[in-house]
Short mmCIF file of C-alpha atoms and ligand atoms in Angstrom, two decimals:
data_model
loop_
_atom_site.label_atom_id
_atom_site.label_comp_id
_atom_site.label_asym_id
_atom_site.label_seq_id
_atom_site.Cartn_x
_atom_site.Cartn_y
_atom_site.Cartn_z
CA MET C 1443 250.88 -15.34 63.77
CA GLN C 1444 249.31 -13.02 61.19
CA ILE C 1445 245.73 -13.09 59.88
CA GLU C 1446 245.47 -13.15 56.10
CA LYS C 1447 243.25 -10.51 54.49
CA HIS C 1448 241.14 -13.15 52.72
CA LYS C 1449 240.14 -14.65 56.08
CA ILE C 1450 238.93 -11.23 57.27
CA GLU C 1451 237.05 -10.69 53.98
CA ALA C 1452 235.39 -14.12 54.26
CA HIS C 1453 234.38 -13.34 57.84
CA ASN C 1454 232.87 -9.99 56.79
CA GLU C 1455 231.09 -11.56 53.81
CA SER C 1456 229.37 -14.05 56.11
CA LEU C 1457 228.12 -11.25 58.40
CA LEU C 1458 227.43 -8.51 55.83
CA THR C 1459 223.63 -8.76 55.37
CA ALA C 1460 222.85 -8.70 59.11
CA HIS C 1461 225.41 -5.94 59.61
CA LYS C 1462 224.00 -3.73 56.87
CA ARG C 1463 220.50 -4.09 58.38
CA ARG C 1464 221.76 -3.15 61.85
CA PHE C 1465 223.78 -0.25 60.40
CA GLU C 1466 220.75 1.17 58.55
CA ASN C 1467 218.62 0.89 61.71
CA SER C 1468 221.12 2.49 64.06
CA THR C 1469 222.07 5.40 61.81
CA ALA C 1470 218.60 6.57 60.81
CA ASP C 1471 218.68 9.48 63.32
CA ILE C 1472 222.42 10.19 63.30
CA LYS C 1473 223.22 13.66 61.95
CA GLU C 1474 226.58 14.23 60.16
CA LEU C 1475 227.09 10.46 59.79
CA ASN C 1476 229.99 10.96 57.35
CA ASN C 1477 231.86 13.07 59.88
CA VAL C 1478 231.26 10.44 62.58
CA MET C 1479 232.56 7.70 60.26
CA ARG C 1480 235.60 9.78 59.32
CA GLN C 1481 236.50 10.44 62.94
CA LEU C 1482 236.10 6.77 63.91
CA ILE C 1483 238.20 5.52 60.99
CA ASP C 1484 241.02 7.98 61.81
CA PHE C 1485 241.01 7.26 65.58
CA GLN C 1486 243.99 5.14 66.67
CA VAL C 1487 244.73 3.91 70.21
CA ALA C 1488 248.26 2.85 71.23
CA ILE C 1489 248.73 -0.60 72.75
CA PRO C 1490 251.16 -0.84 75.69
CA SER C 1491 254.08 -3.21 75.10
CA TRP C 1492 253.77 -4.24 78.75
CA ALA C 1493 250.24 -5.61 78.53
CA LEU C 1494 250.62 -8.58 76.14
CA GLY C 1495 251.19 -11.20 78.86
CA THR C 1496 249.25 -12.26 81.93
CA GLY C 1497 250.87 -10.28 84.74
CA GLY C 1498 248.40 -11.41 87.37
CA THR C 1499 248.46 -9.79 90.76
CA ARG C 1500 251.00 -9.66 93.60
CA PHE C 1501 249.34 -12.78 94.97
CA GLY C 1502 249.25 -14.98 91.90
CA ARG C 1503 249.88 -15.26 88.16
CA PHE C 1504 247.92 -17.63 85.89
CA SER C 1505 249.41 -17.59 82.38
CA GLY C 1506 247.28 -18.60 79.40
CA GLY C 1507 250.34 -19.64 77.33
CA GLY C 1508 251.68 -18.43 73.98
CA GLU C 1509 252.91 -15.14 75.46
CA PRO C 1510 255.36 -13.06 73.35
CA ARG C 1511 259.00 -13.78 74.29
CA ASN C 1512 260.49 -10.57 72.87
CA LEU C 1513 259.66 -7.17 71.37
CA GLU C 1514 259.37 -8.61 67.88
CA GLU C 1515 256.64 -11.07 68.98
CA LYS C 1516 254.91 -8.26 70.91
CA MET C 1517 254.78 -6.18 67.74
CA GLU C 1518 253.43 -9.23 65.88
CA ASP C 1519 250.60 -9.52 68.45
CA ILE C 1520 249.77 -5.81 68.19
CA GLY C 1521 249.92 -6.13 64.39
CA LEU C 1522 247.38 -8.96 64.67
CA LEU C 1523 245.07 -6.80 66.84
CA HIS C 1524 245.40 -3.95 64.32
CA SER C 1525 244.59 -6.21 61.37
CA LEU C 1526 241.37 -7.17 63.17
CA ASN C 1527 240.14 -3.72 64.30
CA GLN C 1528 242.21 -1.18 62.32
CA SER C 1529 242.17 1.04 65.47
CA SER C 1530 245.36 -0.18 67.22
CA GLY C 1531 247.96 1.30 64.87
CA ALA C 1532 250.50 2.30 67.54
CA ILE C 1533 252.71 0.74 70.24
CA SER C 1534 253.90 2.41 73.46
CA LEU C 1535 257.22 1.00 74.70
CA HIS C 1536 258.38 0.68 78.30
CA ILE C 1537 262.14 0.82 78.92
CA PRO C 1538 263.98 -1.36 79.96
CA TRP C 1539 261.18 -3.96 79.65
CA ASP C 1540 261.23 -3.54 75.83
CA VAL C 1541 264.54 -2.12 74.64
CA PRO C 1542 264.67 -2.10 70.80
CA ARG C 1543 267.91 -4.11 70.35
CA ASN C 1544 267.98 -3.82 66.51
CA VAL C 1545 266.35 -0.47 65.62
CA ALA C 1546 266.32 -1.05 61.86
CA SER C 1547 264.52 -4.42 62.07
CA ILE C 1548 262.10 -3.11 64.71
CA LYS C 1549 261.21 -0.16 62.47
CA ALA C 1550 260.81 -2.51 59.49
CA LEU C 1551 258.46 -4.71 61.53
CA ALA C 1552 256.44 -1.66 62.61
CA ALA C 1553 256.06 -0.60 58.97
CA GLN C 1554 255.04 -4.16 58.00
CA PHE C 1555 252.30 -4.20 60.68
CA GLY C 1556 251.23 -0.55 60.10
CA LEU C 1557 252.34 0.50 63.59
CA ARG C 1558 253.87 3.80 64.74
CA PHE C 1559 255.70 4.37 68.03
CA ASP C 1560 253.62 6.35 70.53
CA ALA C 1561 254.89 7.66 73.90
CA MET C 1562 257.99 6.07 75.40
CA ASN C 1563 257.77 5.14 79.10
CA SER C 1564 260.68 5.32 81.54
CA ASN C 1565 261.02 3.09 84.59
CA THR C 1566 262.61 4.40 87.78
CA PHE C 1567 260.30 2.31 89.97
CA GLN C 1568 262.40 -0.90 89.80
CA ASP C 1569 266.11 -1.52 90.41
CA GLN C 1570 267.76 -3.12 87.38
CA PRO C 1571 270.58 -5.73 87.67
CA GLY C 1572 273.91 -3.95 88.17
CA GLN C 1573 272.23 -0.60 88.89
CA GLN C 1574 274.52 1.58 91.03
CA HIS C 1575 271.90 3.33 93.18
CA SER C 1576 268.60 1.88 94.46
CA TYR C 1577 265.22 3.55 93.93
CA LYS C 1578 263.99 2.12 97.26
CA PHE C 1579 263.39 5.63 98.58
CA GLY C 1580 262.35 7.10 95.26
CA SER C 1581 264.05 8.39 92.15
CA LEU C 1582 263.72 12.08 91.11
CA GLN C 1583 262.57 13.00 94.66
CA HIS C 1584 265.46 11.16 96.34
CA VAL C 1585 267.42 12.98 99.08
CA ASN C 1586 270.64 11.72 97.43
CA LYS C 1587 271.61 13.73 94.29
CA ALA C 1588 273.44 10.72 92.79
CA VAL C 1589 270.19 8.73 92.75
CA ARG C 1590 268.34 11.66 91.17
CA GLN C 1591 271.03 12.03 88.52
CA GLN C 1592 270.81 8.29 87.75
CA ALA C 1593 267.05 8.68 87.15
CA VAL C 1594 267.54 11.74 84.94
CA LYS C 1595 270.17 9.86 82.91
CA HIS C 1596 267.77 6.92 82.43
CA ASN C 1597 264.99 9.18 81.14
CA ILE C 1598 267.40 10.80 78.66
CA GLU C 1599 268.38 7.30 77.43
CA VAL C 1600 264.68 6.52 76.96
CA ILE C 1601 264.28 9.68 74.86
CA LYS C 1602 267.21 8.53 72.69
CA HIS C 1603 265.51 5.16 72.06
CA GLY C 1604 262.36 7.06 71.14
CA VAL C 1605 264.14 9.37 68.71
CA ASP C 1606 265.65 6.31 66.98
CA LEU C 1607 262.15 4.84 66.52
CA GLY C 1608 260.29 8.04 65.57
CA SER C 1609 258.37 8.46 68.82
CA GLU C 1610 257.58 12.08 69.82
CA SER C 1611 256.75 11.89 73.52
CA LEU C 1612 257.93 10.62 76.90
CA THR C 1613 255.63 9.54 79.72
CA VAL C 1614 257.11 9.83 83.20
CA TRP C 1615 255.28 7.93 85.94
CA LEU C 1616 257.09 8.00 89.28
CA ALA C 1617 256.41 5.53 92.09
CA ASP C 1618 258.06 8.18 94.29
CA GLY C 1619 256.37 9.03 97.58
CA SER C 1620 256.39 7.79 101.16
CA CYS C 1621 254.93 4.96 103.19
CA PHE C 1622 254.70 6.66 106.58
CA PRO C 1623 254.00 10.18 107.97
CA GLY C 1624 257.26 11.96 108.71
CA GLN C 1625 259.26 9.92 106.19
CA LEU C 1626 259.33 12.67 103.56
CA ASN C 1627 259.60 16.47 103.33
CA PHE C 1628 256.88 17.04 100.74
CA ARG C 1629 258.29 20.43 99.61
CA LYS C 1630 261.83 19.14 99.10
CA ALA C 1631 260.50 16.03 97.34
CA PHE C 1632 258.50 18.26 94.97
CA GLN C 1633 261.45 20.58 94.33
CA ASN C 1634 263.90 17.70 93.71
CA THR C 1635 261.38 16.08 91.34
CA LEU C 1636 260.81 19.37 89.50
CA GLU C 1637 264.59 19.91 89.19
CA GLY C 1638 264.98 16.43 87.69
CA LEU C 1639 262.04 16.89 85.32
CA GLN C 1640 263.55 20.21 84.21
CA GLU C 1641 266.80 18.42 83.23
CA ILE C 1642 264.76 15.80 81.34
CA TYR C 1643 262.66 18.57 79.73
CA ALA C 1644 265.85 20.30 78.58
CA ALA C 1645 266.87 17.06 76.80
CA LEU C 1646 263.61 16.82 74.82
CA PRO C 1647 263.98 17.20 71.02
CA GLY C 1648 262.21 20.28 69.60
CA ASP C 1649 258.91 18.66 68.65
CA TRP C 1650 258.66 16.26 71.60
CA LYS C 1651 256.17 16.36 74.51
CA ILE C 1652 256.62 15.12 78.09
CA PHE C 1653 253.60 13.65 79.91
CA VAL C 1654 253.60 13.82 83.72
CA GLU C 1655 251.44 10.89 84.86
CA TYR C 1656 249.85 11.30 88.32
CA LYS C 1657 248.61 8.58 90.64
CA ALA C 1658 246.84 8.84 94.01
CA PHE C 1659 248.17 5.69 95.66
CA GLU C 1660 249.41 2.14 95.53
CA PRO C 1661 248.92 -0.26 98.41
CA ASN C 1662 251.54 0.55 101.15
CA PHE C 1663 251.76 4.24 100.18
CA TYR C 1664 251.10 7.20 102.53
CA SER C 1665 251.85 9.83 99.87
CA THR C 1666 252.80 9.96 96.19
CA THR C 1667 254.97 12.79 94.88
CA VAL C 1668 252.83 13.23 91.75
CA GLY C 1669 249.56 12.39 93.50
CA ASP C 1670 246.79 14.08 91.56
CA TRP C 1671 245.90 16.25 88.58
CA GLY C 1672 246.67 19.42 90.53
CA GLN C 1673 250.22 18.36 91.33
CA SER C 1674 250.77 17.10 87.77
CA LEU C 1675 249.49 20.45 86.40
CA LEU C 1676 251.81 22.30 88.80
CA TYR C 1677 254.80 20.41 87.38
CA ALA C 1678 253.61 20.84 83.77
CA ASN C 1679 253.08 24.59 84.20
CA LYS C 1680 256.48 25.06 85.86
CA LEU C 1681 258.24 22.93 83.21
CA GLY C 1682 257.02 24.75 80.11
CA PRO C 1683 254.97 24.49 76.87
CA LYS C 1684 256.14 20.96 75.98
CA ALA C 1685 254.94 19.51 79.31
CA TYR C 1686 251.46 18.10 79.83
CA THR C 1687 249.50 16.03 82.32
CA LEU C 1688 248.57 12.40 81.60
CA VAL C 1689 245.28 10.99 82.89
CA ASP C 1690 245.34 7.27 83.78
CA LEU C 1691 241.70 6.46 84.59
CA GLY C 1692 242.73 4.12 87.43
CA HIS C 1693 244.87 6.67 89.23
CA HIS C 1694 242.15 8.58 91.06
CA LEU C 1695 240.67 8.40 94.54
CA PRO C 1696 237.22 6.72 94.62
CA ASN C 1697 234.37 8.80 93.07
CA ALA C 1698 236.71 11.40 91.58
CA ASN C 1699 234.92 13.36 88.82
CA ILE C 1700 237.41 12.50 86.06
CA GLU C 1701 235.31 14.07 83.28
CA GLN C 1702 235.48 17.45 85.08
CA ILE C 1703 239.28 17.08 85.48
CA VAL C 1704 239.53 16.34 81.76
CA SER C 1705 237.42 19.36 80.84
CA LEU C 1706 239.59 21.75 82.88
CA LEU C 1707 242.94 20.29 81.74
CA LEU C 1708 241.75 20.64 78.13
CA MET C 1709 240.69 24.25 78.85
CA GLU C 1710 244.22 24.93 80.16
CA LYS C 1711 245.70 23.23 77.06
CA LYS C 1712 247.64 21.00 79.46
CA LEU C 1713 245.95 17.67 78.78
CA GLY C 1714 248.57 15.48 77.06
CA GLY C 1715 246.85 12.13 76.89
CA PHE C 1716 245.25 9.11 78.43
CA HIS C 1717 245.92 5.68 79.82
CA PHE C 1718 242.57 4.01 79.36
CA ASN C 1719 241.45 1.16 81.64
CA ASP C 1720 238.72 0.62 84.23
CA SER C 1721 238.60 -0.05 87.94
CA LYS C 1722 236.19 -0.90 90.78
CA TYR C 1723 238.42 0.09 93.69
CA GLY C 1724 242.16 0.87 93.12
CA ASP C 1725 244.43 0.90 90.07
CA ASP C 1726 242.85 -2.35 88.89
CA ASP C 1727 243.88 -1.91 85.21
CA LEU C 1728 240.72 -3.75 84.11
CA THR C 1729 239.21 -3.85 80.62
CA VAL C 1730 238.14 -0.37 79.47
CA GLY C 1731 234.40 0.19 79.96
CA SER C 1732 233.95 -3.07 81.88
CA ILE C 1733 233.00 -1.44 85.22
CA LYS C 1734 231.99 2.21 84.57
CA PRO C 1735 230.95 2.56 80.87
CA TYR C 1736 228.83 5.67 81.60
CA GLN C 1737 231.87 7.42 83.12
CA LEU C 1738 233.89 6.55 80.01
CA PHE C 1739 231.12 8.07 77.84
CA LEU C 1740 231.03 11.22 80.02
CA ILE C 1741 234.81 11.56 79.66
CA PHE C 1742 234.58 11.29 75.86
CA ASN C 1743 231.68 13.74 75.92
CA GLU C 1744 233.96 16.33 77.60
CA LEU C 1745 236.81 15.42 75.23
CA VAL C 1746 234.73 15.97 72.07
CA GLU C 1747 233.20 19.21 73.44
CA GLY C 1748 236.58 20.53 74.62
CA MET C 1749 238.59 19.48 71.56
CA ASP C 1750 236.02 21.00 69.17
CA ALA C 1751 235.95 24.19 71.24
CA ALA C 1752 239.75 24.35 70.84
CA ARG C 1753 239.61 23.25 67.18
CA MET C 1754 241.87 20.28 68.00
CA ASN C 1755 242.46 17.25 65.73
CA HIS C 1756 240.80 14.44 67.65
CA ASN C 1757 243.22 11.76 66.57
CA THR C 1758 246.61 13.49 66.66
CA ASP C 1759 246.45 16.28 69.28
CA LEU C 1760 246.19 14.01 72.33
CA GLY C 1761 247.95 10.75 73.26
CA TRP C 1762 245.46 7.87 73.24
CA MET C 1763 246.86 4.78 74.98
CA ILE C 1764 245.57 1.77 76.87
CA ASP C 1765 247.25 0.86 80.15
CA ALA C 1766 246.05 -2.52 81.31
CA SER C 1767 247.26 -5.68 82.98
CA HIS C 1768 245.69 -9.07 82.68
CA ASN C 1769 244.82 -11.74 85.21
CA VAL C 1770 241.97 -14.07 84.19
CA LYS C 1771 241.35 -12.91 80.58
CA ASP C 1772 243.36 -13.65 77.44
CA PRO C 1773 245.50 -10.50 77.01
CA LEU C 1774 244.64 -10.08 73.31
CA GLU C 1775 240.91 -10.65 73.83
CA ASP C 1776 241.02 -8.14 76.70
CA LEU C 1777 242.71 -5.54 74.49
CA LEU C 1778 240.19 -6.14 71.66
CA GLN C 1779 237.36 -5.52 74.15
CA SER C 1780 239.08 -2.37 75.46
CA ILE C 1781 239.46 -0.89 71.98
CA GLU C 1782 235.81 -1.70 71.22
CA ALA C 1783 234.69 0.07 74.43
CA ILE C 1784 236.76 3.16 73.58
CA MET C 1785 235.38 3.34 70.03
CA ILE C 1786 231.78 2.91 71.28
CA SER C 1787 232.14 5.72 73.86
CA TYR C 1788 233.83 7.98 71.30
CA ALA C 1789 231.05 7.30 68.75
CA GLN C 1790 228.34 8.02 71.34
CA ALA C 1791 230.08 11.30 72.27
CA LEU C 1792 230.24 12.25 68.58
CA ILE C 1793 226.44 11.88 68.19
CA VAL C 1794 225.49 14.02 71.20
CA ASP C 1795 223.17 16.83 69.99
CA ARG C 1796 225.56 19.63 71.05
CA LYS C 1797 223.29 22.54 70.01
CA ALA C 1798 220.37 21.16 72.03
CA LEU C 1799 222.66 20.45 75.00
CA VAL C 1800 223.98 24.01 75.05
CA ALA C 1801 220.41 25.33 74.86
CA ALA C 1802 219.35 23.12 77.77
CA GLN C 1803 222.37 24.24 79.82
CA GLU C 1804 221.72 27.93 79.02
CA ASN C 1805 218.10 27.44 80.20
CA ASN C 1806 218.99 25.38 83.31
CA ASP C 1807 216.85 22.61 81.82
CA VAL C 1808 218.52 19.96 83.97
CA ALA C 1809 216.28 17.06 83.05
CA GLY C 1810 216.44 18.04 79.40
CA ALA C 1811 220.24 18.09 79.44
CA GLN C 1812 220.30 14.59 80.96
CA GLU C 1813 217.88 13.30 78.33
CA ILE C 1814 220.13 14.63 75.54
CA LEU C 1815 223.25 13.00 77.00
CA GLN C 1816 221.58 9.69 77.80
CA ASP C 1817 219.92 9.57 74.40
CA ALA C 1818 223.43 9.33 72.93
CA PHE C 1819 224.65 6.93 75.64
CA ARG C 1820 221.62 4.69 75.08
CA THR C 1821 222.10 4.65 71.30
CA ASP C 1822 223.49 1.29 70.13
CA VAL C 1823 226.43 2.42 67.98
CA ARG C 1824 228.08 -1.00 67.69
CA ALA C 1825 227.10 -1.28 63.98
CA VAL C 1826 228.53 2.21 63.35
CA VAL C 1827 231.86 1.19 64.92
CA ALA C 1828 231.78 -2.10 62.98
CA GLU C 1829 231.10 -0.19 59.73
CA ALA C 1830 234.19 1.95 60.40
CA ARG C 1831 236.23 -1.25 60.67
CA LEU C 1832 234.64 -2.65 57.49
CA ARG C 1833 235.55 0.52 55.56
CA SER C 1834 239.13 0.19 56.90
CA SER C 1835 239.37 -3.52 55.87
CA GLY C 1836 239.13 -4.68 59.46
CA ALA C 1837 236.85 -7.42 60.82
CA LEU C 1838 233.18 -6.78 61.57
CA GLN C 1839 233.53 -8.84 64.79
CA PRO C 1840 237.22 -8.96 65.83
CA LEU C 1841 236.79 -11.05 68.99
CA ALA C 1842 234.60 -13.65 67.23
CA LEU C 1843 237.13 -13.98 64.39
CA PHE C 1844 240.03 -14.14 66.89
CA ARG C 1845 238.33 -17.15 68.48
CA GLU C 1846 237.17 -18.68 65.19
CA LEU C 1847 240.78 -18.69 63.94
CA LYS C 1848 242.00 -20.20 67.25
CA VAL C 1849 244.69 -17.52 67.52
CA ARG C 1850 245.65 -18.37 71.13
CA GLU C 1851 245.88 -22.07 70.36
CA ASN C 1852 248.15 -21.27 67.41
CA LEU C 1853 250.33 -18.96 69.51
CA ILE C 1854 250.71 -21.71 72.14
CA LYS C 1855 251.74 -24.17 69.37
CA GLU C 1856 254.25 -21.57 68.09
CA ARG C 1857 255.62 -20.29 71.42
CA GLY C 1858 254.72 -22.91 74.02
CA LEU C 1859 252.68 -22.81 77.22
CA LYS C 1860 255.34 -21.48 79.59
CA THR C 1861 256.55 -18.33 77.80
CA ILE C 1862 256.48 -15.16 79.95
CA ALA C 1863 256.18 -11.66 78.45
CA THR C 1864 258.08 -8.78 80.09
CA GLY C 1865 255.94 -6.08 81.69
CA LEU C 1866 252.90 -6.25 83.91
C1 LRH A 979 251.55 3.00 86.87
C2 LRH A 979 251.29 2.90 85.39
C3 LRH A 979 252.26 3.65 84.53
C4 LRH A 979 253.14 2.62 83.92
C5 LRH A 979 252.84 1.40 84.65
C6 LRH A 979 253.03 0.18 83.85
O1 LRH A 979 250.51 2.41 87.56
O2 LRH A 979 249.98 3.25 85.12
O3 LRH A 979 251.61 4.23 83.45
O4 LRH A 979 254.44 2.96 83.89
O5 LRH A 979 251.49 1.55 85.03
MN1 MN A 980 249.42 4.32 83.38
#
């Protein structure tokens, strides 16, 4: 299903007067408004190809129907999201869940929907039918060289798919680790993993990047072989200039200060990108900003401060991706809400009075510094984000229009109630 431009224009027309009033009110005190608008319009977040169905949890799965049956329908759904918010102009593929069978037609579809291919994701955490060696005891860390070589070979195949599509980066997340004390020699596991990553690194095309995604735990784990930002940075530093760390917000131990981690990885020029989501306890992959919106703002505050200090291009110099899975929400509604939360936190970080904040910090004016930050966080920037969509021919209220046009009902008519999307 695609949404015709005239339906978006009609929607915007019906909301324009109220929007313009809200926009005037909320921008009265915003300095450098044109720069803020420019940054918001340029900012694009990649949608994961594995988060367009209702994966549920290990205990149960409750599909809402109309799920995409193949990569083409997944790109159609992401194209629909992008037509509504003009901020989802990229897709991140997971191999082998979404192998591009016909590269030419997939690239044509991407061009039609205004999508580019962001980071490719390899998968050595599941055994595929007919696979020679099992990843039961890990992949790149495995004590058996044949298993390690199989994992290296898979990652190089994923790079090839990416080159065909015009992607320029590979994300490696390893479910490698151990379930019990004594099961694993941590040093050998690290060295085997590094050796494997070095072979993958050597296969990267000149302008490509590799993102080493860390994760503290999954249920049943005693240790993970890329367990935290320190270990990921160790790998990235040992691999070379094309290797970076990837921060998935859900991959931290409770109460980790993620904004401080982000600030230091940026300082080291080793922050490659993000998997945005939110969580209450573990790797819950919940809607971005649904549980800890202040933390998300604080992370964007460090990102804007650090990227400006390093004169980085906000939109292109880091990998911006969502990594979510859906249980009780409609996957597309969930993704629309996640993009909205990201744009709101980014906009609030862009309006922080940086000069005043530096002055407060230099004078140890602790309360003053908090007031400056929370003034931005407590500023309602929703009309500013909506205006950026309006200027990009998107919808003023994407979720409302999604519902008004009965998109899910139409997808169920088109695809049926029982279709299951690959991925999470
Ligand atoms: C692991 C992870 C990783 C993906 C997977 C789908 O939890 O965050 O980024 O490979 O989710
Ligand atoms: Mn992730």
